[in-house]
Short mmCIF file of C-alpha atoms in Angstrom, two decimals:
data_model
loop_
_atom_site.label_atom_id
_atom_site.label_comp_id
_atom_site.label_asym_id
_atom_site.label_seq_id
_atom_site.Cartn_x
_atom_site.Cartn_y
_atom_site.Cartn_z
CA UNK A 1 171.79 -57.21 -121.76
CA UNK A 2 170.85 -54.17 -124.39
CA UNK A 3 170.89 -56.68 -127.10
CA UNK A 4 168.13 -59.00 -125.03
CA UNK A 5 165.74 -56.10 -123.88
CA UNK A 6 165.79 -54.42 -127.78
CA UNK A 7 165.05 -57.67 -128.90
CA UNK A 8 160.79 -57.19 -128.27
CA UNK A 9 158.92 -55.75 -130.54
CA UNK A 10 161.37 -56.41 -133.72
CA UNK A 11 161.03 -60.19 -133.72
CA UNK A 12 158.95 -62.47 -136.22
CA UNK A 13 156.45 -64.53 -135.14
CA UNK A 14 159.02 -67.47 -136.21
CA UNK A 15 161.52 -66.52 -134.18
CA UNK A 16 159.55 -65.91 -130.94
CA UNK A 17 158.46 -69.71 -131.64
CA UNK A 18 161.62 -71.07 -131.96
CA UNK A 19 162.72 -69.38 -128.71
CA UNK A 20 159.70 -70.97 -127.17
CA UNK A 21 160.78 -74.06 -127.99
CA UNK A 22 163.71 -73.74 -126.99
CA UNK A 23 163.40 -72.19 -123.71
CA UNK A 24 160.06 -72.65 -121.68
CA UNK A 25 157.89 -74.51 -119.83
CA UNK A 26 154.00 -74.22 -120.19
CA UNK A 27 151.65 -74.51 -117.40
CA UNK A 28 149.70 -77.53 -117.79
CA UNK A 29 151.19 -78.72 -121.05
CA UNK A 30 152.35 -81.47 -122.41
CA UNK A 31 155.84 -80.47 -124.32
CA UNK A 32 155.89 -83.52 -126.39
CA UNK A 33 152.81 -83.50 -127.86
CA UNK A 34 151.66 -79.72 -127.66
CA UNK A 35 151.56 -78.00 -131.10
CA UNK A 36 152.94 -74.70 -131.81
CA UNK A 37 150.47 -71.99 -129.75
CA UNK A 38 149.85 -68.59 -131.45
CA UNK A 39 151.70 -65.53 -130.64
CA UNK A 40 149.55 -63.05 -129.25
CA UNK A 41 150.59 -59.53 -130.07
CA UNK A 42 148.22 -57.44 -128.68
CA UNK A 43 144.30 -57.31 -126.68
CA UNK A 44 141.68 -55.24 -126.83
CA UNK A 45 138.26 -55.76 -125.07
CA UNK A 46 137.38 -59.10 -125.00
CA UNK A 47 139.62 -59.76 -128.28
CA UNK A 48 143.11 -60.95 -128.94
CA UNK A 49 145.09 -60.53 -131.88
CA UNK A 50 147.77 -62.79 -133.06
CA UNK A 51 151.15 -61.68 -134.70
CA UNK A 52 149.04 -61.95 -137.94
CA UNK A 53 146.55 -59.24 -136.87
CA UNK A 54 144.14 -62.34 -136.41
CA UNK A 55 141.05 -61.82 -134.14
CA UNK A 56 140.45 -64.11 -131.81
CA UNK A 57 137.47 -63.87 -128.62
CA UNK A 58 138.98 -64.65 -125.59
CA UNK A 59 135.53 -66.34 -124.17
CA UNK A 60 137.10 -67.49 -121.24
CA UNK A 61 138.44 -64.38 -120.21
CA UNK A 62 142.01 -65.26 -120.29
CA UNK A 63 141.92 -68.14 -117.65
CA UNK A 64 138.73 -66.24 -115.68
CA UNK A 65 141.08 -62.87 -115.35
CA UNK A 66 139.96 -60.63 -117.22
CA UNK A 67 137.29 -58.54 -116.08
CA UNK A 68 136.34 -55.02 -117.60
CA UNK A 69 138.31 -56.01 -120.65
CA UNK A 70 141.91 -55.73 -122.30
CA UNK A 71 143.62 -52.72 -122.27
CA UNK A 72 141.23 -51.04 -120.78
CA UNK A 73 142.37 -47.21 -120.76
CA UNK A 74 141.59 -46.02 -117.57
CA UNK A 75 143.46 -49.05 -115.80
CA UNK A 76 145.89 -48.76 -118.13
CA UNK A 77 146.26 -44.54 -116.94
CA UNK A 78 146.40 -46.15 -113.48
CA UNK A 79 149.06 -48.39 -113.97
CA UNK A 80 151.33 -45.64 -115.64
CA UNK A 81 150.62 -43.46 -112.72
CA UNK A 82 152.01 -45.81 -110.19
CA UNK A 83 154.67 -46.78 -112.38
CA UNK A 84 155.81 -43.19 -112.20
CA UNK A 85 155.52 -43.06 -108.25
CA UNK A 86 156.60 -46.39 -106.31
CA UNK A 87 156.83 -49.73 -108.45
CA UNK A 88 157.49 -52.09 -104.78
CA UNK A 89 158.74 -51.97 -101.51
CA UNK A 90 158.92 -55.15 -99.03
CA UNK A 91 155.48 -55.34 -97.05
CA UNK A 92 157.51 -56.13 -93.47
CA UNK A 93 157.89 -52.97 -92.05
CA UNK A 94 156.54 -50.59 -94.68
CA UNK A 95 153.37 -49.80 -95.83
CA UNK A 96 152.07 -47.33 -99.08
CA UNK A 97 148.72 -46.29 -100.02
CA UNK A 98 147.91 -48.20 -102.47
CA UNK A 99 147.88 -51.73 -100.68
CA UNK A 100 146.50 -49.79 -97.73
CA UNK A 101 143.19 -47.92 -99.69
CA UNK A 102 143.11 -51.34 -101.82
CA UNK A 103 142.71 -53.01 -98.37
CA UNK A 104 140.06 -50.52 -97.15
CA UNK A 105 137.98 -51.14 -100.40
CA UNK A 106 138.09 -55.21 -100.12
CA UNK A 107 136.80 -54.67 -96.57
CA UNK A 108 134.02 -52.54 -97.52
CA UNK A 109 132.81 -54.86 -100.27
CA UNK A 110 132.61 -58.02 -97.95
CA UNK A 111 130.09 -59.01 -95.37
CA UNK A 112 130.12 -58.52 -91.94
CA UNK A 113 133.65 -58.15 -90.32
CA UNK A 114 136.01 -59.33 -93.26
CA UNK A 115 138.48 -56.93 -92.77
CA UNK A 116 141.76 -58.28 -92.16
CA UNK A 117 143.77 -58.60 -95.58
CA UNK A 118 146.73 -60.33 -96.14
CA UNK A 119 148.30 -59.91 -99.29
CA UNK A 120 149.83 -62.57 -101.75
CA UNK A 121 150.64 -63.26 -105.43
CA UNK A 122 147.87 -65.45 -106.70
CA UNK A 123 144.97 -68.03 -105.97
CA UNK A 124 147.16 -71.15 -104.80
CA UNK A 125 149.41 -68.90 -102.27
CA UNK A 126 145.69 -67.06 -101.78
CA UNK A 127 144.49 -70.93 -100.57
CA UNK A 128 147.71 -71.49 -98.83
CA UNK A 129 147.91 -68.56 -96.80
CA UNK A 130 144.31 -69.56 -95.96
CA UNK A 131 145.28 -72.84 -94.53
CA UNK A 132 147.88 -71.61 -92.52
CA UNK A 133 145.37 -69.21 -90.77
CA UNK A 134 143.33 -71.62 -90.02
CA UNK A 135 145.91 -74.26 -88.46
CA UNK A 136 147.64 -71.89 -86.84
CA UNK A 137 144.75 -70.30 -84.90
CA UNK A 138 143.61 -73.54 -83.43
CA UNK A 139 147.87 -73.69 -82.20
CA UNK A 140 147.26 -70.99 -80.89
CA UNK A 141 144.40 -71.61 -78.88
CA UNK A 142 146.37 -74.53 -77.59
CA UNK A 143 144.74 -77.04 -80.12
CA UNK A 144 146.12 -79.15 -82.49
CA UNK A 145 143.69 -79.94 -85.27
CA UNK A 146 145.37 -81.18 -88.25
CA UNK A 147 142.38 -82.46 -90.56
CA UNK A 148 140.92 -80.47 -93.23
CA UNK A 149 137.22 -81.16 -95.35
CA UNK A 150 137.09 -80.44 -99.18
CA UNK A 151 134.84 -81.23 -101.99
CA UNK A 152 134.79 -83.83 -104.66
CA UNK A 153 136.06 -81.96 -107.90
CA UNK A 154 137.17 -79.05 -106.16
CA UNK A 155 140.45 -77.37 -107.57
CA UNK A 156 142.23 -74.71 -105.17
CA UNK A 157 145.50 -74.50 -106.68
CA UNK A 158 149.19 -75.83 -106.87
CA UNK A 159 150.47 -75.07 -103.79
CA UNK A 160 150.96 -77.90 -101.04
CA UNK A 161 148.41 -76.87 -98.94
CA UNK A 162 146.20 -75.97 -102.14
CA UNK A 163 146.67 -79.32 -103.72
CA UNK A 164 145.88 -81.35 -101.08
CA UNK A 165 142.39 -79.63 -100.78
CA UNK A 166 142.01 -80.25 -104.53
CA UNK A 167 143.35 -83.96 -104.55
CA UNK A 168 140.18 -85.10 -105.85
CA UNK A 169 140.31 -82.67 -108.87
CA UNK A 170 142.64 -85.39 -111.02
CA UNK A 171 145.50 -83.05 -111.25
CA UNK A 172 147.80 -84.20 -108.10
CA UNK A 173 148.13 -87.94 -108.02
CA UNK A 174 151.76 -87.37 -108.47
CA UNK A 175 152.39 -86.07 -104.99
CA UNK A 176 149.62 -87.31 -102.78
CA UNK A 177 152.46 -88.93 -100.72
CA UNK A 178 153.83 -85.33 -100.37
CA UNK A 179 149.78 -83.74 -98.90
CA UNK A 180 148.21 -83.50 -95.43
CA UNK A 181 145.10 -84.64 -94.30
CA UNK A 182 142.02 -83.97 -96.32
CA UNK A 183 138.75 -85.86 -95.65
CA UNK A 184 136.30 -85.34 -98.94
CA UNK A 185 133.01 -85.07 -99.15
CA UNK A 186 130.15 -85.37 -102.01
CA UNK A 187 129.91 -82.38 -104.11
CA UNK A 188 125.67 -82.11 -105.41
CA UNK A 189 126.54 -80.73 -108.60
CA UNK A 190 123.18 -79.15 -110.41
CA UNK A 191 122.00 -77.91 -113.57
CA UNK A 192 118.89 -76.61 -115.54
CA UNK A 193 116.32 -79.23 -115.22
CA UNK A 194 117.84 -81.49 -112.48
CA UNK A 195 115.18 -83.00 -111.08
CA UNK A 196 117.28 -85.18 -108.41
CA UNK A 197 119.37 -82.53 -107.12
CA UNK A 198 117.33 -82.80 -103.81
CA UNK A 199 118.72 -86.09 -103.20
CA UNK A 200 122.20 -85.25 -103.95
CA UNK A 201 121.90 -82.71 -101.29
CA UNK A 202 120.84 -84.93 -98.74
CA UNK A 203 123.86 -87.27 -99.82
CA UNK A 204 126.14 -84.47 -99.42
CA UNK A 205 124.95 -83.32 -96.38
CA UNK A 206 124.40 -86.06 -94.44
CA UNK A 207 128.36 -87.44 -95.23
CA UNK A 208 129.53 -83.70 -94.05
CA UNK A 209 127.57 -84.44 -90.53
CA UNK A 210 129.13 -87.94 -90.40
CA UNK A 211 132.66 -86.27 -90.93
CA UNK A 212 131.85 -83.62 -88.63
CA UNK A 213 130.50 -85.94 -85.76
CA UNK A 214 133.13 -87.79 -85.97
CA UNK A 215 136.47 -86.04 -86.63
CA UNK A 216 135.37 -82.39 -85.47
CA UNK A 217 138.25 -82.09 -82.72
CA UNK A 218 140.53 -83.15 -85.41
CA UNK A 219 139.23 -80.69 -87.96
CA UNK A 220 140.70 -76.92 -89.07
CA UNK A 221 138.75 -75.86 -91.81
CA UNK A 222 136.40 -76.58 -94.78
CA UNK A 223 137.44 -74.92 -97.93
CA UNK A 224 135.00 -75.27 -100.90
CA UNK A 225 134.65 -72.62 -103.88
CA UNK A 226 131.40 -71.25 -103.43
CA UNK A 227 128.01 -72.10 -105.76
CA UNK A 228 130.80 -72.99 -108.50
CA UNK A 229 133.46 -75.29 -109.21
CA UNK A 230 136.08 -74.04 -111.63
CA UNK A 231 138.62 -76.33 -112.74
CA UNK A 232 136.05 -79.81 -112.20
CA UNK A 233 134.29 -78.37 -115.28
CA UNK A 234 132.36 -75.19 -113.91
CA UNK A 235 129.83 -77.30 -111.90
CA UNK A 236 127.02 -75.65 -109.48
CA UNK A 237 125.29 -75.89 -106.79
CA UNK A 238 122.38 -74.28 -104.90
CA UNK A 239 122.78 -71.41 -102.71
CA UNK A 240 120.45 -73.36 -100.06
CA UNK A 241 123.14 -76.27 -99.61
CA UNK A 242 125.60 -73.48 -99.40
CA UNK A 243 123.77 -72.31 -96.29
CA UNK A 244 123.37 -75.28 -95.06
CA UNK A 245 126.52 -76.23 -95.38
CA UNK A 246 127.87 -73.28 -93.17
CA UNK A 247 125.50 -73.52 -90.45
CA UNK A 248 126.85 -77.38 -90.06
CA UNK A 249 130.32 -76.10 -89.89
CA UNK A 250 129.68 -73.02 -87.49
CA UNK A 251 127.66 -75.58 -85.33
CA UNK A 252 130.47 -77.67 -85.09
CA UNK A 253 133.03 -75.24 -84.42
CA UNK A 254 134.86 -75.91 -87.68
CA UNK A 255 136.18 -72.90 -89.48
CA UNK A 256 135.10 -71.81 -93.13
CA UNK A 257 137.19 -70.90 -95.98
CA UNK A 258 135.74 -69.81 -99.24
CA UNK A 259 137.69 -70.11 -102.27
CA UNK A 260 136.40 -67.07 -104.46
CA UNK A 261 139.40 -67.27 -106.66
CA UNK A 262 137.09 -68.12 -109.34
CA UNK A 263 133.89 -66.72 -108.30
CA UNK A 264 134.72 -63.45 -107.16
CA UNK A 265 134.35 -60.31 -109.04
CA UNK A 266 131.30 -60.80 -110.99
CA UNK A 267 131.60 -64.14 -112.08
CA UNK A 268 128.43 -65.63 -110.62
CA UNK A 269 126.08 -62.84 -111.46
CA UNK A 270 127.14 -61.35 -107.41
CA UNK A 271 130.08 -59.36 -106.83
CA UNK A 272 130.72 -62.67 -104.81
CA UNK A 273 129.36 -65.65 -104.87
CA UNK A 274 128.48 -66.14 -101.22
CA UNK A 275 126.42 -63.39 -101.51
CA UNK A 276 123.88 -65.57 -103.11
CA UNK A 277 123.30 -67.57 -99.80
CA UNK A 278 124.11 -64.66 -98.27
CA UNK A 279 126.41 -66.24 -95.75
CA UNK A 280 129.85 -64.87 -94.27
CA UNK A 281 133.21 -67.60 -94.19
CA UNK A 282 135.34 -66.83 -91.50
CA UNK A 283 137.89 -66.39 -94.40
CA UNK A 284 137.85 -65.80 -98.22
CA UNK A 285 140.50 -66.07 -101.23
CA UNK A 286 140.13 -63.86 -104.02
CA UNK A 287 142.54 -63.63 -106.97
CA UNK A 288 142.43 -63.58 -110.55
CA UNK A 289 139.34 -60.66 -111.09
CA UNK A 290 141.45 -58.92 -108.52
CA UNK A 291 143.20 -56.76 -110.95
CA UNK A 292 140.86 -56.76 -114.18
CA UNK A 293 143.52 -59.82 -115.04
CA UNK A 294 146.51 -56.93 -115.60
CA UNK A 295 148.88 -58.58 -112.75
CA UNK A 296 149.61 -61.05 -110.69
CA UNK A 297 148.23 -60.28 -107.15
CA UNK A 298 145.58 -62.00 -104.50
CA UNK A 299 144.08 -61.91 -101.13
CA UNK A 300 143.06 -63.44 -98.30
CA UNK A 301 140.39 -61.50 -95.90
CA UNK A 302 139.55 -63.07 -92.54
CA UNK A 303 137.29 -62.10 -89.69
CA UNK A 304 138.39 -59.47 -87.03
CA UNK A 305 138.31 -62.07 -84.30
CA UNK A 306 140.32 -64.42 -86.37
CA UNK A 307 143.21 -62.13 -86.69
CA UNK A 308 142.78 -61.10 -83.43
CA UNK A 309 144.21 -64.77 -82.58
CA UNK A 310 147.28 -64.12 -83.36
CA UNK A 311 147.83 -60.39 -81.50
CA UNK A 312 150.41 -61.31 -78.41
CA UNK A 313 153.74 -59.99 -77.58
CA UNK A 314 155.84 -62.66 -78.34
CA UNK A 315 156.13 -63.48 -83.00
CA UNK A 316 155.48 -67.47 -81.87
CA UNK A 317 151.83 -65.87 -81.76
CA UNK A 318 152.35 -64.14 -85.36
CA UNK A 319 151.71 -65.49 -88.67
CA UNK A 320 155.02 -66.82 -90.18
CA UNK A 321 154.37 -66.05 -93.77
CA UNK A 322 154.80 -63.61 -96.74
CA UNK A 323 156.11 -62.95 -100.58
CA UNK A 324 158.52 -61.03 -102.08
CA UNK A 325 156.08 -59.16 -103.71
CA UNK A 326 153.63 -59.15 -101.00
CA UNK A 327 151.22 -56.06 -101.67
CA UNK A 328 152.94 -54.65 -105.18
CA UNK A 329 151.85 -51.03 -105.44
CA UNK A 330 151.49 -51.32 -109.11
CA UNK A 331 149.34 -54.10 -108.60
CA UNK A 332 147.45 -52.74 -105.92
CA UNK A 333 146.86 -49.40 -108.40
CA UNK A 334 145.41 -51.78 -110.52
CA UNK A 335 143.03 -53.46 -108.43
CA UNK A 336 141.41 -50.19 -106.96
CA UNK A 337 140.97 -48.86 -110.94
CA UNK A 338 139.09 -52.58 -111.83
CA UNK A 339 137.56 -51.88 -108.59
CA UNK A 340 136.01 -48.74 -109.32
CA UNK A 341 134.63 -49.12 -112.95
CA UNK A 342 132.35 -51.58 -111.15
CA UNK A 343 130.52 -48.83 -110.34
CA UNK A 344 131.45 -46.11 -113.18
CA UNK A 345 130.46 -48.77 -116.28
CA UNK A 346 127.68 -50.66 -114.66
CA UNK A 347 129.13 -53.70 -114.54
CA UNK A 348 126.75 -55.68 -112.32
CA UNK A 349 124.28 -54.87 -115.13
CA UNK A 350 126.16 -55.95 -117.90
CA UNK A 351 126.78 -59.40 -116.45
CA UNK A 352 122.85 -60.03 -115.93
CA UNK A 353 122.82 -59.04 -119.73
CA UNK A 354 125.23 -61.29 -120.75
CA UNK A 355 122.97 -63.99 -118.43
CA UNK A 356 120.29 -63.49 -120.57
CA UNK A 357 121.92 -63.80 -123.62
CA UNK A 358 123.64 -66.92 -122.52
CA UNK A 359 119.88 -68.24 -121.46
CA UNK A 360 118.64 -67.92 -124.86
CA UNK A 361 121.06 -69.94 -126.05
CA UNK A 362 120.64 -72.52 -123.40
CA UNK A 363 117.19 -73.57 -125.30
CA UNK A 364 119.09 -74.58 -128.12
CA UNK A 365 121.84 -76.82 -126.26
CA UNK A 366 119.14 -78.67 -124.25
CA UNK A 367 118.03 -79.62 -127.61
CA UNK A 368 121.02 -81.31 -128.74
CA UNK A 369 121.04 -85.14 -128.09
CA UNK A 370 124.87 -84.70 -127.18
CA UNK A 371 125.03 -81.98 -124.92
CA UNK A 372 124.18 -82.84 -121.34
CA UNK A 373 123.36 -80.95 -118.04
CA UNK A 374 123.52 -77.18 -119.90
CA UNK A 375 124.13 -74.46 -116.79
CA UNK A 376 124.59 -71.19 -116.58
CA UNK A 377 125.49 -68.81 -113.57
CA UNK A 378 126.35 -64.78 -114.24
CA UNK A 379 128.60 -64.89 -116.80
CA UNK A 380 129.82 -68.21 -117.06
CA UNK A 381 127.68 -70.76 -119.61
CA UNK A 382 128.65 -74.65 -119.75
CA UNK A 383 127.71 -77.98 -120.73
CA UNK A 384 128.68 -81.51 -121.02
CA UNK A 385 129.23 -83.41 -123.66
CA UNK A 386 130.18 -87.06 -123.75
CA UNK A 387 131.62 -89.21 -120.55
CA UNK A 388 135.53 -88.81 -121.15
CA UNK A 389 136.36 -86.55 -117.99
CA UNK A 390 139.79 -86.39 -118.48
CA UNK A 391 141.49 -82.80 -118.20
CA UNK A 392 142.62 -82.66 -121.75
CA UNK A 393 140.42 -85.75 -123.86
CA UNK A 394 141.23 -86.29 -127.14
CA UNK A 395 137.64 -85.10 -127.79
CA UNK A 396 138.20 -81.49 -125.81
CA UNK A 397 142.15 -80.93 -127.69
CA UNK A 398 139.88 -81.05 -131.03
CA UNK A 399 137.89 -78.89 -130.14
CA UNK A 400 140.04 -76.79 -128.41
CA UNK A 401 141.94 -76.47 -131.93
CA UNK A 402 139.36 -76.40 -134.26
CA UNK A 403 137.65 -72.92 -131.95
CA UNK A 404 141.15 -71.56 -132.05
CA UNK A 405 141.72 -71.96 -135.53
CA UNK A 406 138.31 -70.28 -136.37
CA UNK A 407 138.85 -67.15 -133.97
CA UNK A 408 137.28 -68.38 -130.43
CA UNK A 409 139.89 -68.64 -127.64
CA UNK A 410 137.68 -71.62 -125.58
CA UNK A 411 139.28 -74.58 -123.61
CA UNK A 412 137.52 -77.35 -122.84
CA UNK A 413 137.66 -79.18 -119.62
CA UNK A 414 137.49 -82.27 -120.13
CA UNK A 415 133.81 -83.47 -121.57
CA UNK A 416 132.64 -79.70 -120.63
CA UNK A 417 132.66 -76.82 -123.10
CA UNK A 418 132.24 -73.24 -121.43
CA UNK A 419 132.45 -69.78 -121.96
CA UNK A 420 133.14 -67.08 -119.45
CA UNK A 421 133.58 -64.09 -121.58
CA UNK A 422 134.98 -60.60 -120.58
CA UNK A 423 132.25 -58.00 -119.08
CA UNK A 424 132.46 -55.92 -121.96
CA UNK A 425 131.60 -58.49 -124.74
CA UNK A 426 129.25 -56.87 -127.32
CA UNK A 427 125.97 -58.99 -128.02
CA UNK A 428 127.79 -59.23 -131.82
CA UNK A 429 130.27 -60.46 -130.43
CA UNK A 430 128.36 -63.06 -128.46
CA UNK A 431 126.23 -64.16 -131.09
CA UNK A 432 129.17 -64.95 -133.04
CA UNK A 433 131.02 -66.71 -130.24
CA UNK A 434 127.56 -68.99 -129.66
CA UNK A 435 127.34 -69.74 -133.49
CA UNK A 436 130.91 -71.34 -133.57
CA UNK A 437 130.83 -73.38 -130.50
CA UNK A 438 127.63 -74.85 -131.73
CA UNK A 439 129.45 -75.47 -134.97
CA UNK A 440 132.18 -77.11 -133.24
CA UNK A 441 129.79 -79.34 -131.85
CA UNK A 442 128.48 -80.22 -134.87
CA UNK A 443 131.60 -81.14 -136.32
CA UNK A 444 132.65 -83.05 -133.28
CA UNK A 445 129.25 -85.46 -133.48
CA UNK A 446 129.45 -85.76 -137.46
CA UNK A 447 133.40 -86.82 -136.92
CA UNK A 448 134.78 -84.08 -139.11
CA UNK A 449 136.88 -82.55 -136.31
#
């Protein structure tokens, strides 16, 4: 066992690879084609360094994580100082400050009467748990409503549950024998100069009041990630259909879920994104910007008289659900510190800065005769280029290789480059990230990628 924990820190970049090899499996890869990723040594800001000492911008933030930056001290300080305290302790039955003040803050922060939290590891158990609230409160009203509504493209995760809200999001036609019953609906993506995005509304809408005439004794929940979809390639919407959109479901009686997995934290240019229609889901997953993207931890926040559904005397009334590492108080330390430099480094502000920058820039891509339907929302900047929509085109793994190769860590989705950048990216820093995915593009149309 000594010889396998002393092992860190004195190993070559070689021989970390070859263990790689050897021994794991990548998320979302593709073992027998993948080439050899870098070894990342060490972050700092909104930079990573390979075992080379080689710079390279994380520009999407480390899969949308990372928030304040890497290795930011003062998160850092609070991690050390719950390390040195309580590092877990099962969530049945116990309970630690931490979880309990982190819970508080969450509460706070949201609209209206969001104050229930239940804890979890990341967004898909996040989406899951979310589900499972929402079935189970109509059981125990002494309904059965097995039917959920989702959104073309939307992603929610890997879970069951999560998948089968996210069917039509290309990743799960493996195990659509294996998900339950999801009715979709037409997503109205939008973007700077979309001059028919009226229309698609309408289109939307009116398929959502179909479903909802028609099914609404059958249906749970709606899920959808609000004013942006992630994994379908960062696509937006208004915050009027938003609104919309919830007052059809409240009308009908159907419960709302908002997936803020993605969009919480900043992202959108709000602290969260449904504060741009300003509208209230009876329940809400947050994840990833959770923790300043230092540890694995999420939530799920629901309406007092939600959880007040499932208050009784007898546990068939209870949720039946939890984690191992439900509530982690190192986690938990970690969320409150990302939590508070909100406030301490005027974070809000930075992310309309980096708005503007990516705005400027935005002049210049409509320009291009191969970029298509440029967007921007907060922090996040993307475009189209091209019609192949598959997750990794041979078109996006070029690119993909050639920004890596000249110090940008972006990954294209498909036909859609973005960036998504941590808050504390310098304008430098941007300029320089903006210059080399324009390069990229260049190389991609003149066919020297």
């Amino acid at each position: 066992m000594n010889e396998h924990s002393n092992l860190q820190g004195s190993q070559s970049a070689e021989e970390i690879i070859a263990l790689d090899k050897r021994h794991v499996w990548h998320p979302y890869t593709q073992h027998g084609v993948e080439v050899e990723p870098p070894v990342i040594a060490r972050a700092k800001g909104a930079s990573l360094f390979d075992a080379d000492g080689r710079e390279i911008l994380d520009m999407i933030s480390s899969w949308w994580t990372c928030t304040h930056g890497h290795a930011h001290p003062k998160i850092n300080a609070a991690l050390a100082r719950q390390a040195d305290t309580l590092e877990h302790i099962m969530f049945a039955g116990f309970t630690h400050a931490p979880a309990v003040n982190l819970a508080k803050a969450l509460s706070d922060l949201l609209p209206d009467d969001l104050n229930r939290v239940f804890f979890t590891d990341d967004g898909s158990t996040a989406v899951e748990t979310a589900i499972k609230v929402a079935y189970k409160s109509w059981v125990n009203r002494g309904q059965t409503r097995r039917t959920l509504v989702a959104f073309d493209g939307g992603y929610h995760g890997d879970t069951l549950g999560a998948m089968s809200v996210g069917r039509s999001s290309q990743m799960f036609g493996a195990f659509k024998d294996l998900m339950c019953d999801v009715r979709v609906v037409p997503y109205p993506a939008t973007f700077e100069g979309d001059d028919a995005v009226e229309e698609r509304e309408a289109g939307a809408l009116s398929a959502l009041e179909a479903l909802l005439a028609d099914h609404k004794q059958d249906i749970a929940a709606l899920i959808i990630e609000p004013m942006m979809q992630g994994a379908a390639g960062l696509r937006m919407c208004r915050p009027s259909f938003l609104k919309r959109m919830v007052a059809m479901a409240r009308a009908a009686n159907v419960l709302v879920i908002f997936d803020e997995v993605a969009t919480g934290f900043g992202r959108t240019g709000k602290l969260f994104a449904m504060e741009h229609a300003d509208v209230t889901p009876d329940i809400v997953c947050l994840s990833k910007g959770l923790t300043g993207g230092y540890m694995a931890l999420a939530a799920t926040v629901v309406r007092d008289r939600l959880f007040d559904i499932f208050l009784g005397h007898d546990f068939d009334r209870a949720l039946p659900h939890g984690h191992s590492f439900t509530g982690n108080p190192l986690a938990c330390a970690v969320a409150l510190a990302s939590l508070g430099l909100f406030e301490e480094e005027q974070t809000m502000a930075r992310i309309t800065q980096i708005n503007a920058r990516h705005r400027t820039v935005l002049d210049v891509l409509a320009a291009r005769p191969d970029v298509m339907r440029p967007r921007t929302l907060g922090s996040a900047l993307a475009f189209d280029f091209g019609n192949d929509t598959q997750y990794q085109s041979d078109a996006s793994l070029k690119l993909r290789a050639w920004y890596l190769a000249n110090g940008l860590n972006i990954r294209p989705i498909g036909s859609t480059v973005y960036l998504m950048p941590p808050y504390c990216i310098t304008d430098d820093e941007l300029a320089r990230a903006y210059a080399t995915m324009i390069e990229g593009m260049d190389r991609l149309a003149s066919g020297s990628l």
